JSON list of C-alpha atoms and ligand atoms in Angstrom, two decimals:
[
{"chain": "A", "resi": 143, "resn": "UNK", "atom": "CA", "xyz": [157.73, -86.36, 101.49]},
{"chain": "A", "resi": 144, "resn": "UNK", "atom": "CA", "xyz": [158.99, -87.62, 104.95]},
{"chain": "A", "resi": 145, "resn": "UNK", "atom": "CA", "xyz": [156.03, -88.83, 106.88]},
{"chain": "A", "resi": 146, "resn": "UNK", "atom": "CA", "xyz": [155.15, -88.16, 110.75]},
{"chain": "A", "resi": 147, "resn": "UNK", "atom": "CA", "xyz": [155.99, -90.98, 112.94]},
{"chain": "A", "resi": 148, "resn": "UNK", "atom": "CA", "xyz": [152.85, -93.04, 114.09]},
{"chain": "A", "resi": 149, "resn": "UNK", "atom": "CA", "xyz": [152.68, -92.68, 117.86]},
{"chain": "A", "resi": 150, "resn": "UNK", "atom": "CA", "xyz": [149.03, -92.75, 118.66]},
{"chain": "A", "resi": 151, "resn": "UNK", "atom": "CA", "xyz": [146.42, -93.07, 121.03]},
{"chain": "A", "resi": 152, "resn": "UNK", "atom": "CA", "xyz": [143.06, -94.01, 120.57]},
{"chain": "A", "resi": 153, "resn": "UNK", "atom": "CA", "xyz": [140.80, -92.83, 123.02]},
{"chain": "A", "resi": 154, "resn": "UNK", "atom": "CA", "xyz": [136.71, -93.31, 123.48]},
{"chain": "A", "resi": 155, "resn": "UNK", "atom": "CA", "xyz": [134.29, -94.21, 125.51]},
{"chain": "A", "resi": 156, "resn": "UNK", "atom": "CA", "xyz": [133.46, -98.08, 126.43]},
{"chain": "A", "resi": 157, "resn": "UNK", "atom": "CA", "xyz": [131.62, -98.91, 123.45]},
{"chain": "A", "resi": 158, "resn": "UNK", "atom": "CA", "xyz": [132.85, -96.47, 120.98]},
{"chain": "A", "resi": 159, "resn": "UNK", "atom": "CA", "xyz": [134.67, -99.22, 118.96]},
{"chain": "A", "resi": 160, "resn": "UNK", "atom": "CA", "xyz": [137.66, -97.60, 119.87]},
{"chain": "A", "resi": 161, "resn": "UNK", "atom": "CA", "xyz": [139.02, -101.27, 119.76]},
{"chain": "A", "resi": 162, "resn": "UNK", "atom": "CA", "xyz": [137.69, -102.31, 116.69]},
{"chain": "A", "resi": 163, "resn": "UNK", "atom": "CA", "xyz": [139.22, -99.07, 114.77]},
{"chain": "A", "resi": 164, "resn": "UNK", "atom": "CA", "xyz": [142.71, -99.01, 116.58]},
{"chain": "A", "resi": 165, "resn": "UNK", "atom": "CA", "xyz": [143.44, -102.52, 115.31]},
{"chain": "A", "resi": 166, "resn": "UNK", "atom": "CA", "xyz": [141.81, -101.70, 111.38]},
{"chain": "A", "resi": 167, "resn": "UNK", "atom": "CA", "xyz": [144.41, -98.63, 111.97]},
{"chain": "A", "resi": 168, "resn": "UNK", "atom": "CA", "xyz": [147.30, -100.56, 113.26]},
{"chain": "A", "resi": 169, "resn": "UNK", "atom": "CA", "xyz": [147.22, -102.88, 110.87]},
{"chain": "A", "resi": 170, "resn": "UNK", "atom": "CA", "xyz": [146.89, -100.03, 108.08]},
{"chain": "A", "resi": 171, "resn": "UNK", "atom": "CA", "xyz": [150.10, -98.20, 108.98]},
{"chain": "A", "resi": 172, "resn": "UNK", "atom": "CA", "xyz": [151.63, -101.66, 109.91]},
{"chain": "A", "resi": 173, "resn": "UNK", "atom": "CA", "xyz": [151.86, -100.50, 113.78]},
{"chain": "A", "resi": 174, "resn": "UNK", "atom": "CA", "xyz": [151.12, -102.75, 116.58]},
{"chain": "A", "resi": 175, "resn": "UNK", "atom": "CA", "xyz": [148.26, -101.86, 118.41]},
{"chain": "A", "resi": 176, "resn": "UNK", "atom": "CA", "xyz": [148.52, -101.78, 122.21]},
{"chain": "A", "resi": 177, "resn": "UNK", "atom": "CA", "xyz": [145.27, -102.35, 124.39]},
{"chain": "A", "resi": 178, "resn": "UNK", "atom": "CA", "xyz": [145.80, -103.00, 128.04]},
{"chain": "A", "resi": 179, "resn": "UNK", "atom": "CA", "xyz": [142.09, -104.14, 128.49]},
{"chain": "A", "resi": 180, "resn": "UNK", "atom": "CA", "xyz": [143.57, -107.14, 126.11]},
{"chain": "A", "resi": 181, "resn": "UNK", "atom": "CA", "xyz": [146.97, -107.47, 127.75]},
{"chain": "A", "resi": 182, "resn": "UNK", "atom": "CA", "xyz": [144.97, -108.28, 130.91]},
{"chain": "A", "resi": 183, "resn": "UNK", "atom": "CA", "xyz": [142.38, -110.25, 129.55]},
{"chain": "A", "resi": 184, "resn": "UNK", "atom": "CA", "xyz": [144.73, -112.54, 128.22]},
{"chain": "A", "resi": 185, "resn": "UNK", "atom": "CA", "xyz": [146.72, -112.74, 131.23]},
{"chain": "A", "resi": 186, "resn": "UNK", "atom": "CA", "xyz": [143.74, -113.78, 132.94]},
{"chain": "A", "resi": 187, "resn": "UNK", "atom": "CA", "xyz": [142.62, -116.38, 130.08]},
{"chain": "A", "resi": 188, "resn": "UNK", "atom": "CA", "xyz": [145.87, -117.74, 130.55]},
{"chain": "A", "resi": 189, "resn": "UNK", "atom": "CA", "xyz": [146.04, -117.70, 134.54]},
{"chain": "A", "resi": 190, "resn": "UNK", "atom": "CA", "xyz": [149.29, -116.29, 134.74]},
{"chain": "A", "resi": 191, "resn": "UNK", "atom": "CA", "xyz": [150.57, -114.20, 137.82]},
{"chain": "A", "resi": 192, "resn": "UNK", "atom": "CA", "xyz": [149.39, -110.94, 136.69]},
{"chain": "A", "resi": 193, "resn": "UNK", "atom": "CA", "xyz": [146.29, -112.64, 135.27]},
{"chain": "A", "resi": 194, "resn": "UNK", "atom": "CA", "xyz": [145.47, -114.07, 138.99]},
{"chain": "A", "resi": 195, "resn": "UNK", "atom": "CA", "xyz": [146.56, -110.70, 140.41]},
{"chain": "A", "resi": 196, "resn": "UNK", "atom": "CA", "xyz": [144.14, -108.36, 138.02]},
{"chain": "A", "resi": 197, "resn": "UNK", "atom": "CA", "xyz": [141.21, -110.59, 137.79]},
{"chain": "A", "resi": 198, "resn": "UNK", "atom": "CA", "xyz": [138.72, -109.46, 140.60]},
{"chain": "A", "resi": 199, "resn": "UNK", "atom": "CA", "xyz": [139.69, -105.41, 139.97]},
{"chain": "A", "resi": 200, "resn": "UNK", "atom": "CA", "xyz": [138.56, -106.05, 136.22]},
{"chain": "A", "resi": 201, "resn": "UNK", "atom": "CA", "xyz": [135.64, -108.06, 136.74]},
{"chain": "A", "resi": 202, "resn": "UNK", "atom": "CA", "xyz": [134.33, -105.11, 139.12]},
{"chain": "A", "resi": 203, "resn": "UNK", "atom": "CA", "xyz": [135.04, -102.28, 136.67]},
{"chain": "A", "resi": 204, "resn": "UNK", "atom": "CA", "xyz": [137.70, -100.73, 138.60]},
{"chain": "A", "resi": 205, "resn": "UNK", "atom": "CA", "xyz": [141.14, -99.73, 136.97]},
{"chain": "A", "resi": 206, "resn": "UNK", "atom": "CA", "xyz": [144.31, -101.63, 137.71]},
{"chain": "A", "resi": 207, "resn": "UNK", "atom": "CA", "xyz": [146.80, -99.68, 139.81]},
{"chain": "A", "resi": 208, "resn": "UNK", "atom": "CA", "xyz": [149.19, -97.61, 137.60]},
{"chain": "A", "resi": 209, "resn": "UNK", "atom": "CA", "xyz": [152.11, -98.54, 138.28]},
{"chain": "A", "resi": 210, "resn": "UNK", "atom": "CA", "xyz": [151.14, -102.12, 137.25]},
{"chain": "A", "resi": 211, "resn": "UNK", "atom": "CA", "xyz": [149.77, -100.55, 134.17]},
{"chain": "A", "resi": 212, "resn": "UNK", "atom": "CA", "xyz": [152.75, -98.47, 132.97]},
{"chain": "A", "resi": 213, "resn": "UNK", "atom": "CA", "xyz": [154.95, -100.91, 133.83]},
{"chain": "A", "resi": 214, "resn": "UNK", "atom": "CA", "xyz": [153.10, -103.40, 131.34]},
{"chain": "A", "resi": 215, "resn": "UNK", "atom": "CA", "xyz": [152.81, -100.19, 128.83]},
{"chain": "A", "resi": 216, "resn": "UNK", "atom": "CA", "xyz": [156.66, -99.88, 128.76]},
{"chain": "A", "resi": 217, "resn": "UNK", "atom": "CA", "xyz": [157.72, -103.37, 128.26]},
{"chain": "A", "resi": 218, "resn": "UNK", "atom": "CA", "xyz": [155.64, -103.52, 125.23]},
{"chain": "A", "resi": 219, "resn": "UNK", "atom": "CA", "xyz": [156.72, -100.39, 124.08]},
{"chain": "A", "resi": 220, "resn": "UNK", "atom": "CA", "xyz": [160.40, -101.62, 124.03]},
{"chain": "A", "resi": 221, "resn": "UNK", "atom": "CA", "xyz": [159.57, -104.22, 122.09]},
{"chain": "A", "resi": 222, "resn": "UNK", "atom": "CA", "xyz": [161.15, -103.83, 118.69]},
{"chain": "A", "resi": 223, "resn": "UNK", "atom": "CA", "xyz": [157.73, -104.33, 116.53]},
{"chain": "A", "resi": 224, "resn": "UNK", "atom": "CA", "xyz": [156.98, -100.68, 118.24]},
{"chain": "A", "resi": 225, "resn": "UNK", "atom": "CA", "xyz": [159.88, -98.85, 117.12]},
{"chain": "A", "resi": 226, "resn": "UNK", "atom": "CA", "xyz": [159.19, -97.07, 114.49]},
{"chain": "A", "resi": 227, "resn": "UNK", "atom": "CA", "xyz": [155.33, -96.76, 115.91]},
{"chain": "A", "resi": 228, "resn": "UNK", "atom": "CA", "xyz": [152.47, -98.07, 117.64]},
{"chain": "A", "resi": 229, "resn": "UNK", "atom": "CA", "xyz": [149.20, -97.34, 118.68]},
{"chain": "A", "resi": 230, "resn": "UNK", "atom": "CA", "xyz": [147.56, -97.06, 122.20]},
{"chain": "A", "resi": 231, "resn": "UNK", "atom": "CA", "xyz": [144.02, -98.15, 123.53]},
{"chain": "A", "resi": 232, "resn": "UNK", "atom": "CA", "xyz": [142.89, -97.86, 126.65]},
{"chain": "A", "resi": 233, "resn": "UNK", "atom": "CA", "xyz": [146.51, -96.56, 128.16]},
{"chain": "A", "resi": 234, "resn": "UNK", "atom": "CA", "xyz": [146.68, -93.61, 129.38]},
{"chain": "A", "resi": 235, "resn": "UNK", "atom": "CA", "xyz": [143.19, -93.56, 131.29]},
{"chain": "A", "resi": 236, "resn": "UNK", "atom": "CA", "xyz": [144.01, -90.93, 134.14]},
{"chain": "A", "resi": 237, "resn": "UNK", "atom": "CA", "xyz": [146.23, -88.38, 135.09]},
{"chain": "A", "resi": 238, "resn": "UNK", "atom": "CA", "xyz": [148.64, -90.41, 136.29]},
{"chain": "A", "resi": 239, "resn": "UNK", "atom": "CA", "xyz": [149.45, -92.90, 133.64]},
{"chain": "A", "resi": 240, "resn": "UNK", "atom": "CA", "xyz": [149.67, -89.31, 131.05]},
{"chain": "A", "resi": 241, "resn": "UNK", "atom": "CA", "xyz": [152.46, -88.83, 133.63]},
{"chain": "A", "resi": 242, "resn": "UNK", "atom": "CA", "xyz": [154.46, -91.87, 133.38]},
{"chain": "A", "resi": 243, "resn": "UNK", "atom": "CA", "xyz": [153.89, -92.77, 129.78]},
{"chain": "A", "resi": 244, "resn": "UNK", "atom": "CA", "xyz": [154.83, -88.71, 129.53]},
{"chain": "A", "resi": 245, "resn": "UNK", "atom": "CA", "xyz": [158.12, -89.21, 131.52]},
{"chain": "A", "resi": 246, "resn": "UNK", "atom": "CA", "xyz": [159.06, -92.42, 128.95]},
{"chain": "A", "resi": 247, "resn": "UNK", "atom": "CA", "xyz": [158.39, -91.22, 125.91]},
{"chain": "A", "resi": 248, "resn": "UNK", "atom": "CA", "xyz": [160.33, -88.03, 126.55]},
{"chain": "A", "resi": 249, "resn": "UNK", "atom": "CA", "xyz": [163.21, -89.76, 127.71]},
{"chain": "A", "resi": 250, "resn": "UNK", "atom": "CA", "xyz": [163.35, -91.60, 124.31]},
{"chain": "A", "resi": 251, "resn": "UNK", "atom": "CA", "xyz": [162.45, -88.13, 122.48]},
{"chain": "A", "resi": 252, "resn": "UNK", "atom": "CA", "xyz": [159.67, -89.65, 120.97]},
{"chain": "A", "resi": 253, "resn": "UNK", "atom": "CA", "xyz": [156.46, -87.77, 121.93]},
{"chain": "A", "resi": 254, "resn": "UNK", "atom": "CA", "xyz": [152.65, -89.12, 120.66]},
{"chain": "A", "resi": 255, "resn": "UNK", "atom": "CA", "xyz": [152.11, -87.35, 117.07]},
{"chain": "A", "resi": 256, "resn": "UNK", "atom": "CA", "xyz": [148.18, -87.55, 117.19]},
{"chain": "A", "resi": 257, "resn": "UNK", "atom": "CA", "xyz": [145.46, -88.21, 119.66]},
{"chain": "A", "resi": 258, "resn": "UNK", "atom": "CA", "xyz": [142.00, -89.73, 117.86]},
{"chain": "A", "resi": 259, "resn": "UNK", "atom": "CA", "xyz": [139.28, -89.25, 119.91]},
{"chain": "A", "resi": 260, "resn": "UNK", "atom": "CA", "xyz": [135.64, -91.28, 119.15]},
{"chain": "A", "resi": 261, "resn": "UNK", "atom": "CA", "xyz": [132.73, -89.88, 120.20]},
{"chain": "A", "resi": 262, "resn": "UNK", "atom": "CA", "xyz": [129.61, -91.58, 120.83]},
{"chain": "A", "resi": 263, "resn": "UNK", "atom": "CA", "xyz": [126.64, -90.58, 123.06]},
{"chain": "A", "resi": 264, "resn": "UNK", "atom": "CA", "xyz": [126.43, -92.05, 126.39]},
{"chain": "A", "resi": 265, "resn": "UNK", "atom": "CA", "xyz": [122.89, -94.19, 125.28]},
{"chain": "A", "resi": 266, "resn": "UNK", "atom": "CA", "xyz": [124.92, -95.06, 122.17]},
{"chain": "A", "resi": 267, "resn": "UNK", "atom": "CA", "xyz": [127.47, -96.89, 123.92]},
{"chain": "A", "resi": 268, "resn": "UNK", "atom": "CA", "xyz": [125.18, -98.40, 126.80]},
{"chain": "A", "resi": 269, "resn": "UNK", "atom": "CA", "xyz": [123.36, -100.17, 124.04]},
{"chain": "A", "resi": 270, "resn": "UNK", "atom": "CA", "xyz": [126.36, -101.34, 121.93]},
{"chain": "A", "resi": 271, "resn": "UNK", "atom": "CA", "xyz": [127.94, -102.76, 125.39]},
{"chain": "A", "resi": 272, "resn": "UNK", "atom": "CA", "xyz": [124.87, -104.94, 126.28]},
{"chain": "A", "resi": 273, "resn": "UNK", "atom": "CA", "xyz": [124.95, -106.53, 122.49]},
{"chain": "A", "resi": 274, "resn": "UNK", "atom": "CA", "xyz": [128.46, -107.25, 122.72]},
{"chain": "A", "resi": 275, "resn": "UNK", "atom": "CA", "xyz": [127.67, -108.78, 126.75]},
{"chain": "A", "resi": 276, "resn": "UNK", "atom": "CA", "xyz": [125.01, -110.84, 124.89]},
{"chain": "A", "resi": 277, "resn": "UNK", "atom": "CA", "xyz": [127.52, -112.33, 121.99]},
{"chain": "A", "resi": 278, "resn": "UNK", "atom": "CA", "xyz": [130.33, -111.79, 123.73]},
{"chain": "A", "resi": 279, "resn": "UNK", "atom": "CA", "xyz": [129.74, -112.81, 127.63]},
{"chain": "A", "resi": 280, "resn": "UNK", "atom": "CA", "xyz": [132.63, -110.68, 128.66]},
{"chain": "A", "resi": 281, "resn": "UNK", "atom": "CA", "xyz": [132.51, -110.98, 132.52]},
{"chain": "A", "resi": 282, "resn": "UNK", "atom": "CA", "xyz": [132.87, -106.99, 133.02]},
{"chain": "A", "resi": 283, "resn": "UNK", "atom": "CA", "xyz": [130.28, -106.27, 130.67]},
{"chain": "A", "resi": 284, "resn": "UNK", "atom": "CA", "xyz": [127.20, -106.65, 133.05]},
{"chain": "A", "resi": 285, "resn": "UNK", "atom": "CA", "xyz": [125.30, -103.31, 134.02]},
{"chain": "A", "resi": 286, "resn": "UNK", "atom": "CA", "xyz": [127.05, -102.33, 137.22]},
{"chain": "A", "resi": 287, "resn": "UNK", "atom": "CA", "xyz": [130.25, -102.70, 135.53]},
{"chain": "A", "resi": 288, "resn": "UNK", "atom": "CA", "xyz": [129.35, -100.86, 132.66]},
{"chain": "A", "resi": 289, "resn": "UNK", "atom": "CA", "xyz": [127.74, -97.63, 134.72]},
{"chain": "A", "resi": 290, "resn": "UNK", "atom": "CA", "xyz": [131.04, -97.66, 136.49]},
{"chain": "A", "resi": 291, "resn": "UNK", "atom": "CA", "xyz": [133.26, -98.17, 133.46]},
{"chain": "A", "resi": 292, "resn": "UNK", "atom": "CA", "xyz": [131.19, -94.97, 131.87]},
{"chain": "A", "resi": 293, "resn": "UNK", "atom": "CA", "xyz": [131.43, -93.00, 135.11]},
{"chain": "A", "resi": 294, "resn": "UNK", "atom": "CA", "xyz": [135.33, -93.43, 135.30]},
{"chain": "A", "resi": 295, "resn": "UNK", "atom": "CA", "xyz": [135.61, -92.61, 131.69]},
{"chain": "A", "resi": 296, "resn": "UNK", "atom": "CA", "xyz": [133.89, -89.32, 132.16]},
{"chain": "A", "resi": 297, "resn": "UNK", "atom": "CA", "xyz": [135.61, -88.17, 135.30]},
{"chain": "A", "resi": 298, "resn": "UNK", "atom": "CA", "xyz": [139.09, -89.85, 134.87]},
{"chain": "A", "resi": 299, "resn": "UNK", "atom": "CA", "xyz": [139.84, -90.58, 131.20]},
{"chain": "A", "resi": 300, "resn": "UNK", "atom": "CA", "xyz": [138.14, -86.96, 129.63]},
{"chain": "A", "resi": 301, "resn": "UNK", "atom": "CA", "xyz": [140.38, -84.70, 131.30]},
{"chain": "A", "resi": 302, "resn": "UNK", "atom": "CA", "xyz": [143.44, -86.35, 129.96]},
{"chain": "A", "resi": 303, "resn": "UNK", "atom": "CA", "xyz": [142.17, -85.00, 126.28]},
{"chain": "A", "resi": 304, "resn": "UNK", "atom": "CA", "xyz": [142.79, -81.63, 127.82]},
{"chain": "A", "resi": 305, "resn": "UNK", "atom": "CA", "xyz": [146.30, -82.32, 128.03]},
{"chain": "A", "resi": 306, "resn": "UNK", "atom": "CA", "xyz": [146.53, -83.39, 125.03]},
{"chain": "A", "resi": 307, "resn": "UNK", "atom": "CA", "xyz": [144.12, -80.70, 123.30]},
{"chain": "A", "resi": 308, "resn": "UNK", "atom": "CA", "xyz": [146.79, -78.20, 125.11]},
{"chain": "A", "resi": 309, "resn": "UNK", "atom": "CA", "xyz": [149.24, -79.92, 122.77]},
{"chain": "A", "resi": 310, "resn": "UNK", "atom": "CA", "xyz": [147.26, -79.50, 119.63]},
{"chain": "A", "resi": 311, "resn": "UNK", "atom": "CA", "xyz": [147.56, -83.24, 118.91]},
{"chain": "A", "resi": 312, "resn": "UNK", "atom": "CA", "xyz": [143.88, -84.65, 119.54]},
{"chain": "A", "resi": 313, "resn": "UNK", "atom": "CA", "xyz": [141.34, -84.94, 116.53]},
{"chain": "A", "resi": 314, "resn": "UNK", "atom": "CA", "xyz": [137.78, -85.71, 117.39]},
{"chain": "A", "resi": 315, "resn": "UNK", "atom": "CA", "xyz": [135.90, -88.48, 115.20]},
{"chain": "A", "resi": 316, "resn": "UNK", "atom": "CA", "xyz": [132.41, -89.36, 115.50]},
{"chain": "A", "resi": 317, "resn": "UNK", "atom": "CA", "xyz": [132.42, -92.65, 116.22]},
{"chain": "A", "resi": 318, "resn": "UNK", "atom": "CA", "xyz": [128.57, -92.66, 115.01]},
{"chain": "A", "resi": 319, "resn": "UNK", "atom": "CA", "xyz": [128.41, -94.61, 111.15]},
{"chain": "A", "resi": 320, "resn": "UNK", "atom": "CA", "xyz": [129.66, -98.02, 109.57]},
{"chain": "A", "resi": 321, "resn": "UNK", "atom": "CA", "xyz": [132.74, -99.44, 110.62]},
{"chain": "A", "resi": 322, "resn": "UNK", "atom": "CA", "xyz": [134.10, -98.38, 107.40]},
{"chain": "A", "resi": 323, "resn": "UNK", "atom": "CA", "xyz": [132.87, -95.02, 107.44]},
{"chain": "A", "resi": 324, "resn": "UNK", "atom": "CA", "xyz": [134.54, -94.24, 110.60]},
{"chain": "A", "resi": 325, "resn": "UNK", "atom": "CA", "xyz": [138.20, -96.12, 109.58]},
{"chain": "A", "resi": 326, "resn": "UNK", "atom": "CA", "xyz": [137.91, -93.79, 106.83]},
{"chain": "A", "resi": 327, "resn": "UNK", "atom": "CA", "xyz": [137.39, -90.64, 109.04]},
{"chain": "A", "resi": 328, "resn": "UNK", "atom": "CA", "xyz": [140.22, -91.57, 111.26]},
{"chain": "A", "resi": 329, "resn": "UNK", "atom": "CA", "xyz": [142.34, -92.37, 108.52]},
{"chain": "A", "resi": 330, "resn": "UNK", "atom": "CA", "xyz": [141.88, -88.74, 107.01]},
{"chain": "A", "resi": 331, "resn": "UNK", "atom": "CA", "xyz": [142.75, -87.13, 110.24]},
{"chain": "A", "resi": 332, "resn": "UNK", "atom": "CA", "xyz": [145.62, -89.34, 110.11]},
{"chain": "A", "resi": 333, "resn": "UNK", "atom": "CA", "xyz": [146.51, -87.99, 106.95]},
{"chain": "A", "resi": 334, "resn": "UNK", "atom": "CA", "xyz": [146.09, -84.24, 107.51]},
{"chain": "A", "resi": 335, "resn": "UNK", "atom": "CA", "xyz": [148.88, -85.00, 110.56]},
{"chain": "A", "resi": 336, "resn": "UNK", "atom": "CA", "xyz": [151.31, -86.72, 107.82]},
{"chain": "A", "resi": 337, "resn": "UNK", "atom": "CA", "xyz": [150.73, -89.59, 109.30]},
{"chain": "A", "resi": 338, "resn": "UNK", "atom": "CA", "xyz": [150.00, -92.31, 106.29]},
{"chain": "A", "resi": 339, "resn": "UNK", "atom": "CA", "xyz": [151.26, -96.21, 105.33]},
{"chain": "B", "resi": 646, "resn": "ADP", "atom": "P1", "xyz": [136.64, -100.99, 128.44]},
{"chain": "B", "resi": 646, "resn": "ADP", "atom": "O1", "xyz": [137.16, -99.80, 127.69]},
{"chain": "B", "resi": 646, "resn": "ADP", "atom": "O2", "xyz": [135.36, -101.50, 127.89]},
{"chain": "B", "resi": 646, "resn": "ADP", "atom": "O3", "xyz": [136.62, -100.79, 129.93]},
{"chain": "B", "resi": 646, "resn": "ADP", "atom": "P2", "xyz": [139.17, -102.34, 128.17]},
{"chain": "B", "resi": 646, "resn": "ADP", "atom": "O4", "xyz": [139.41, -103.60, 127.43]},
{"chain": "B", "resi": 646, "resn": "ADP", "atom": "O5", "xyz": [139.86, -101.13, 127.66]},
{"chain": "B", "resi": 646, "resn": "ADP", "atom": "O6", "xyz": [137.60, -102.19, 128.15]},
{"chain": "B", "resi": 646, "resn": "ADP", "atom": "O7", "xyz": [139.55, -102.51, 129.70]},
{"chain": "B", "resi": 646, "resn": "ADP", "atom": "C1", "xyz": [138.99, -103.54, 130.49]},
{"chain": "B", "resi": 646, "resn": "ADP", "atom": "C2", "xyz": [139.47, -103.40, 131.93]},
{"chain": "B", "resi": 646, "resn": "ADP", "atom": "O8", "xyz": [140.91, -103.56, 132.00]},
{"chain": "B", "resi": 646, "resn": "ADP", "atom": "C3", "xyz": [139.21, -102.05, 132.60]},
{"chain": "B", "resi": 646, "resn": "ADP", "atom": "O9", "xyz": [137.90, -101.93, 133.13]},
{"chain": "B", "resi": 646, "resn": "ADP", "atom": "C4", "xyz": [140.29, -102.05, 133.69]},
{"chain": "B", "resi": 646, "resn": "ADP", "atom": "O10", "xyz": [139.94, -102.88, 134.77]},
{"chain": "B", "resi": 646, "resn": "ADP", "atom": "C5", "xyz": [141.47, -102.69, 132.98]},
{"chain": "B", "resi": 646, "resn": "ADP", "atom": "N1", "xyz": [142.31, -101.68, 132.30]},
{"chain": "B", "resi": 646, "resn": "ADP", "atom": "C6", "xyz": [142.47, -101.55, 130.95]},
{"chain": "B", "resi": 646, "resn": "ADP", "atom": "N2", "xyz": [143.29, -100.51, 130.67]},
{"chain": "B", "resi": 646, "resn": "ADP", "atom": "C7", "xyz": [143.63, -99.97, 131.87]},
{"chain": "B", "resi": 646, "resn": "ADP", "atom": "C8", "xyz": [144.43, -98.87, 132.26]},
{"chain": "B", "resi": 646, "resn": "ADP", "atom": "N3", "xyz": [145.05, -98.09, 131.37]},
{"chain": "B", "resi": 646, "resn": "ADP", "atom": "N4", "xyz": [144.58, -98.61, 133.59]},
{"chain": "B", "resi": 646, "resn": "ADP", "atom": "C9", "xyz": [143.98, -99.37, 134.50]},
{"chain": "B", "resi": 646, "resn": "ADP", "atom": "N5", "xyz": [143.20, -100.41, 134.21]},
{"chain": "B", "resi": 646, "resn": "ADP", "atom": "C10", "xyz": [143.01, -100.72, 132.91]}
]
């Protein structure tokens, strides 16, 4: 049996573990996992130039221009660990970033085989977000951020899953269980796409 290539997204709500479960995944079909949120955290934990130059946007909640973004996307995607696979979180989060990472991955014929998308209720994720701003201390995790983080999501990043629904590629998951439970859930969707290890 030939297996479907592993070019996913992950896509949830702040909160919905979505980070958590793409790297358990990753790891699982021995993908990389790509998270911009991390890209740029560690750019600004290391003060480099795009570290210095993303900084204030992220601490107030608001989403780094695109080209930056998809510019960032691409390199890593080039990278030879995510050629035969790899899985997005947190890229594409508008309309505009489906377009670009759209216009590269056709122009390498290699479309996204499967969309997971975790769903957790709005009060769900507000109270997962202020434990992990208590353990955590991330500096975009205080309320404001958080309501506008949410509030982007829902007008920005959910209409995206209608492109994708269009394409018959998105599975929902409720992102609502033990960490296991829901690995497990994704990893059956997964495997109903041909997409296994
Ligand atoms: P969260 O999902 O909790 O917002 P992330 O780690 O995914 O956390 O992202 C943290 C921040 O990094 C975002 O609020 C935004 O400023 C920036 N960021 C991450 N991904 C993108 C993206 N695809 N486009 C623009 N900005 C992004």
């Amino acid at each position: 049996m030939t297996s479907t290539p592993a070019r996913l997204l992950i896509i949830g709500p702040q909160g919905s573990g979505k980070g958590t479960q793409g790297a358990r995944i990753a790891q699982a079909l021995g993908i990389p996992a790509v998270s911009t949120g991390d890209v740029f955290r560690a750019n600004v934990s290391e003060g480099t130039e795009l570290g210095l130059k993303v900084k204030a946007i992220i601490d107030a909640g608001d989403l780094v221009p695109d080209e930056l973004t998809s510019e960032i996307v691409r390199d890593r995607l080039t990278q030879t660990d995510a050629a035969a696979g790899f899985l997005l979180d947190g890229y594409p989060r508008n309309l505009g970033q489906v377009r670009d990472l759209d216009a590269f991955l056709e122009s390498r014929g290699e479309p996204l085989t499967a969309v997971i998308e975790l769903t957790v209720p709005r009060e769900e994720s507000i109270s997962r977000l202020s434990v992990r701003a208590a353990e955590q201390g991330r500096a975009d995790d205080n309320a404001e951020s958080i309501a506008k983080r949410l509030s982007i999501y829902e007008s920005e990043t959910a209409p995206i899953l209608d492109v994708y629904r269009d394409r018959g590629i998105v599975d929902g998951v409720d992102g609502v269980g033990s960490f296991d439970e829901i690995t497990e859930r994704i990893a059956a969707a997964l495997e109903a796409r041909g997409i296994t290890a």
